[in-house]
Short mmCIF file of C-alpha atoms in Angstrom, two decimals:
data_model
loop_
_atom_site.label_atom_id
_atom_site.label_comp_id
_atom_site.label_asym_id
_atom_site.label_seq_id
_atom_site.Cartn_x
_atom_site.Cartn_y
_atom_site.Cartn_z
CA MET A 36 0.00 0.00 0.00
CA ARG A 37 1.22 3.44 -0.96
CA ARG A 38 0.35 4.93 2.41
CA LYS A 39 2.27 2.26 4.28
CA LYS A 40 5.32 2.97 2.17
CA ALA A 41 5.12 6.72 2.59
CA MET A 42 7.76 8.31 4.77
CA ALA A 43 5.08 10.15 6.73
CA MET A 44 1.84 8.93 8.24
CA TRP A 45 -1.10 11.10 7.26
CA VAL A 46 -4.00 11.43 9.60
CA TRP A 47 -7.05 12.67 7.67
CA ILE A 48 -9.20 13.87 10.50
CA CYS A 49 -10.76 17.01 11.86
CA LEU A 50 -9.37 17.59 15.33
CA VAL A 51 -12.05 18.66 17.76
CA LEU A 52 -10.37 19.50 21.03
CA TYR A 53 -11.85 20.55 24.32
CA VAL A 54 -9.17 22.83 25.75
CA SER A 55 -9.58 22.78 29.52
CA GLY A 56 -7.60 24.73 32.05
CA SER A 57 -5.75 21.62 33.13
CA LEU A 58 -4.74 20.85 29.55
CA TRP A 59 -3.31 24.29 29.07
CA ALA A 60 -1.51 24.05 32.37
CA ALA A 61 0.01 20.76 31.34
CA GLY A 62 1.18 22.32 28.11
CA SER A 63 2.40 25.61 29.51
CA LYS A 64 5.92 24.79 28.37
CA ASP A 65 6.28 25.01 24.60
CA PRO A 66 7.26 21.66 23.09
CA SER A 67 10.35 21.56 20.93
CA CYS A 68 9.52 21.43 17.25
CA PRO A 69 11.50 19.86 14.41
CA GLU A 70 13.54 21.96 12.03
CA ALA A 71 11.75 23.20 8.94
CA SER A 72 14.23 21.30 6.76
CA ALA A 73 13.33 18.01 8.44
CA VAL A 74 9.62 18.61 7.97
CA GLN A 75 10.25 19.63 4.37
CA GLU A 76 11.69 16.16 3.68
CA LYS A 77 8.54 14.49 4.98
CA VAL A 78 6.27 16.90 3.14
CA SER A 79 8.14 16.51 -0.15
CA ALA A 80 7.94 12.72 0.08
CA SER A 81 4.25 12.79 0.92
CA PHE A 82 3.35 15.40 -1.72
CA ALA A 83 5.37 13.77 -4.46
CA GLY A 84 4.95 15.62 -7.73
CA ARG A 85 3.61 18.79 -6.09
CA GLN A 86 5.43 21.96 -5.14
CA VAL A 87 4.85 22.37 -1.40
CA THR A 88 7.30 24.53 0.52
CA VAL A 89 7.59 24.59 4.31
CA LYS A 90 7.92 28.21 5.40
CA LYS A 91 7.92 27.91 9.18
CA VAL A 92 7.49 25.39 12.02
CA ALA A 93 6.44 26.66 15.45
CA PRO A 94 4.52 25.47 18.53
CA SER A 95 0.76 25.36 17.94
CA PRO A 96 -1.85 26.56 20.44
CA VAL A 97 -2.33 22.91 21.46
CA PRO A 98 0.30 21.17 23.58
CA GLY A 99 2.11 18.37 21.78
CA LEU A 100 1.44 19.71 18.28
CA CYS A 101 3.63 21.91 16.12
CA GLN A 102 2.11 24.19 13.51
CA VAL A 103 3.58 24.02 10.01
CA HIS A 104 3.09 26.91 7.60
CA VAL A 105 3.41 25.70 4.02
CA LEU A 106 3.02 27.35 0.64
CA ALA A 107 1.12 25.14 -1.81
CA SER A 108 -0.01 26.30 -5.26
CA GLU A 109 0.93 29.86 -4.19
CA ARG A 110 -1.49 29.64 -1.26
CA ASN A 111 -0.79 29.62 2.47
CA GLN A 112 -1.83 26.42 4.22
CA ILE A 113 -1.55 25.05 7.75
CA LEU A 114 -0.78 21.49 8.77
CA TYR A 115 0.56 20.00 11.98
CA THR A 116 3.28 17.67 13.12
CA ASP A 117 4.41 16.12 16.38
CA PRO A 118 7.65 17.25 18.10
CA SER A 119 9.55 14.37 16.52
CA GLY A 120 8.41 15.31 13.03
CA ARG A 121 7.28 11.76 12.29
CA TYR A 122 3.56 12.43 11.88
CA LEU A 123 1.86 14.94 9.62
CA VAL A 124 -1.69 15.89 10.53
CA LEU A 125 -4.12 17.51 8.10
CA GLY A 126 -7.28 19.05 9.48
CA GLN A 127 -8.63 21.87 11.57
CA ILE A 128 -8.28 22.39 15.29
CA LEU A 129 -11.47 23.52 16.97
CA ASP A 130 -11.40 24.85 20.52
CA ALA A 131 -14.74 23.44 21.65
CA GLN A 132 -14.69 25.43 24.89
CA ASP A 133 -14.22 28.86 23.30
CA LYS A 134 -15.95 27.80 20.05
CA LYS A 135 -13.06 29.05 17.96
CA ASN A 136 -11.44 27.54 14.90
CA LEU A 137 -7.74 27.88 15.73
CA THR A 138 -6.59 26.76 12.29
CA GLN A 139 -8.79 29.31 10.57
CA ALA A 140 -7.51 32.04 12.89
CA ALA A 141 -3.91 31.16 12.03
CA LEU A 142 -4.67 31.20 8.31
CA GLU A 143 -6.42 34.55 8.59
CA GLU A 144 -3.32 36.00 10.18
CA LEU A 145 -1.10 34.56 7.44
CA ASN A 146 -3.43 35.84 4.73
CA ARG A 147 -4.06 39.24 6.32
CA VAL A 148 -4.52 41.85 3.63
CA THR A 149 -1.96 44.65 3.73
CA PRO A 150 -2.73 48.38 3.40
CA GLN A 151 -1.29 48.18 -0.11
CA ASP A 152 -3.64 45.28 -0.88
CA LEU A 153 -6.58 47.35 0.32
CA GLU A 154 -5.59 50.06 -2.14
CA THR A 155 -5.53 47.39 -4.85
CA LEU A 156 -9.02 46.29 -3.83
CA LYS A 157 -10.24 49.86 -4.13
CA GLY A 158 -9.28 49.75 -7.79
CA LEU A 159 -11.00 46.38 -8.23
CA THR A 160 -14.31 47.60 -6.79
CA ALA A 161 -17.23 47.31 -9.23
CA PHE A 162 -19.71 49.56 -7.38
CA THR A 163 -20.55 50.68 -3.86
CA LEU A 164 -23.47 51.00 -1.47
CA GLY A 165 -23.74 53.48 1.36
CA PRO A 166 -22.18 56.91 1.88
CA ASP A 167 -18.51 57.35 1.02
CA LYS A 168 -18.00 58.97 4.43
CA ALA A 169 -19.67 56.16 6.38
CA PRO A 170 -17.83 55.36 9.63
CA LYS A 171 -16.99 51.83 8.47
CA THR A 172 -15.94 50.22 5.20
CA VAL A 173 -16.12 46.60 4.08
CA TYR A 174 -15.19 44.97 0.80
CA PHE A 175 -17.80 42.41 -0.18
CA VAL A 176 -16.59 39.64 -2.49
CA THR A 177 -19.55 38.15 -4.33
CA ASP A 178 -20.65 36.08 -7.31
CA PRO A 179 -23.86 36.87 -9.25
CA GLN A 180 -25.00 33.24 -9.01
CA CYS A 181 -24.13 32.69 -5.34
CA PRO A 182 -27.38 32.02 -3.40
CA TYR A 183 -25.83 32.69 0.00
CA CYS A 184 -24.51 36.03 -1.23
CA LYS A 185 -28.08 37.27 -1.68
CA GLN A 186 -28.75 36.69 2.01
CA ALA A 187 -25.54 38.49 2.95
CA GLU A 188 -26.29 41.37 0.59
CA SER A 189 -29.68 42.07 2.15
CA THR A 190 -28.03 42.66 5.54
CA LEU A 191 -25.32 44.87 4.06
CA GLU A 192 -27.87 46.83 2.02
CA ALA A 193 -29.89 47.62 5.13
CA MET A 194 -26.79 48.77 7.03
CA ALA A 195 -25.67 50.87 4.06
CA LYS A 196 -29.08 52.58 3.85
CA GLU A 197 -28.75 53.47 7.52
CA GLY A 198 -25.41 55.13 6.76
CA LEU A 199 -23.48 52.71 8.97
CA VAL A 200 -21.15 51.25 6.36
CA ASN A 201 -19.78 51.82 2.90
CA VAL A 202 -19.93 48.49 1.04
CA ARG A 203 -17.52 48.03 -1.85
CA PHE A 204 -18.55 45.18 -4.13
CA VAL A 205 -15.80 43.07 -5.69
CA LEU A 206 -17.06 40.69 -8.37
CA PHE A 207 -15.52 37.23 -8.07
CA PRO A 208 -17.14 34.78 -10.52
CA LEU A 209 -16.66 31.20 -9.38
CA PRO A 210 -15.65 28.72 -12.11
CA MET A 211 -18.48 26.37 -11.08
CA HIS A 212 -21.11 28.91 -12.15
CA PRO A 213 -21.65 28.94 -15.94
CA GLY A 214 -21.93 32.45 -17.32
CA ALA A 215 -20.95 34.18 -14.07
CA ARG A 216 -17.68 35.46 -15.48
CA GLU A 217 -19.38 36.91 -18.55
CA SER A 218 -22.03 38.58 -16.38
CA CYS A 219 -19.38 40.20 -14.18
CA ILE A 220 -17.41 41.47 -17.16
CA ALA A 221 -20.58 42.91 -18.73
CA LEU A 222 -21.47 44.74 -15.51
CA LEU A 223 -18.03 46.34 -15.46
CA CYS A 224 -17.92 47.16 -19.16
CA ASP A 225 -21.39 48.72 -19.15
CA LYS A 226 -20.66 50.50 -15.86
CA LYS A 227 -23.70 49.10 -14.10
CA GLY A 228 -24.41 49.16 -10.38
CA HIS A 229 -26.07 47.24 -7.60
CA ASP A 230 -29.60 47.39 -9.01
CA GLU A 231 -28.53 45.76 -12.27
CA PHE A 232 -26.40 43.28 -10.39
CA LYS A 233 -29.40 42.20 -8.28
CA ASN A 234 -31.51 41.81 -11.42
CA ASN A 235 -29.04 39.46 -13.13
CA TYR A 236 -27.86 41.97 -15.71
CA LYS A 237 -26.44 40.49 -18.89
CA SER A 238 -25.03 41.86 -22.13
CA ASP A 239 -22.62 40.79 -24.83
CA ASN A 240 -20.14 43.49 -23.89
CA GLN A 241 -16.91 41.69 -22.96
CA CYS A 242 -14.53 44.64 -23.19
CA GLN A 243 -10.82 44.35 -22.47
CA GLU A 244 -10.96 46.62 -19.42
CA GLY A 245 -13.64 44.51 -17.74
CA THR A 246 -11.90 41.26 -18.63
CA GLU A 247 -8.61 42.46 -17.20
CA LYS A 248 -10.26 43.63 -14.00
CA ILE A 249 -11.93 40.26 -13.42
CA ASP A 250 -8.63 38.50 -14.15
CA ALA A 251 -6.98 40.76 -11.56
CA VAL A 252 -9.67 39.90 -9.01
CA MET A 253 -9.16 36.18 -9.61
CA LYS A 254 -5.40 36.54 -9.13
CA PHE A 255 -5.83 38.61 -5.97
CA MET A 256 -8.20 36.13 -4.36
CA GLN A 257 -5.99 33.16 -5.17
CA ALA A 258 -2.96 34.91 -3.69
CA HIS A 259 -4.83 35.47 -0.42
CA GLY A 260 -6.40 32.03 -0.14
CA ILE A 261 -9.94 33.22 -0.86
CA GLY A 262 -11.82 30.61 -2.83
CA GLY A 263 -15.49 31.17 -2.05
CA THR A 264 -18.28 33.68 -1.75
CA PRO A 265 -19.51 35.58 0.09
CA THR A 266 -16.31 36.89 1.65
CA TYR A 267 -16.03 40.07 3.71
CA ILE A 268 -12.69 41.90 3.76
CA PHE A 269 -12.36 44.40 6.59
CA SER A 270 -10.27 47.52 7.01
CA ASP A 271 -7.94 45.80 9.47
CA GLY A 272 -6.91 43.35 6.74
CA THR A 273 -8.79 40.33 8.08
CA PHE A 274 -11.53 38.57 6.17
CA ARG A 275 -14.38 36.14 6.78
CA SER A 276 -15.90 33.74 4.28
CA GLY A 277 -19.53 32.68 4.65
CA VAL A 278 -22.66 34.60 5.56
CA MET A 279 -22.38 36.87 8.61
CA ASP A 280 -25.55 37.99 10.38
CA ARG A 281 -26.00 41.60 11.41
CA ALA A 282 -24.88 41.07 14.98
CA ALA A 283 -21.65 39.39 13.88
CA LEU A 284 -21.00 42.12 11.31
CA GLU A 285 -21.55 44.91 13.80
CA ASN A 286 -19.29 43.21 16.35
CA LYS A 287 -16.52 42.87 13.79
CA LEU A 288 -16.89 46.36 12.35
CA ASN A 289 -16.90 47.94 15.82
CA ALA A 290 -14.05 45.83 17.21
CA PRO A 291 -11.06 47.88 18.38
#
């Protein structure tokens, strides 16, 4: 069996951990972690034929596990290993006590959008909702055929009408949606706004400017590990994928 012959043992599980006070106390001393070069050997053998580069190995939030930052297909990824470097663990660590996805939090930090990236996003914005001088700004990454995006948009539209937030729409057509790319390009080329977007605007206008802007959006999202819609990108550089209700949005927007 190929797995038995592999130099590393892969554990394909989602780690759901209840982090109690006693567990943290027991792990108060950071475990030693293997050198990045040693982990790279295991990763290269296990990902034969793929370009996966180990960038950093450091203690994880969970005692006994080391966090491995890798770059795969130009995207940041997180995996884990034990202090000996023998085992490689793929999955997400959930703190069941605090109800927090620790893996997602680590990835968000790695993928944090820089101030320069936010300036790039400003140029990739298709249209906006809400006053330009609203106290808060959020970039909303959406696809015209995304059903969950409609739910998210209704919340943002209400907040924008109340003057609470300026919403900057970034069109990100997902490859799985036939015709989405063409619709997004037409919206840009014909300089249409939110009303047309909501009403599934279509035209045959596939101008070079619109095509290049959508290509730039696709490249930007790939570089930052964003692969789905809806995604909210906030002024502090963090982002969230998936629908956020109003309470969650307000908490995030008003966070210090």
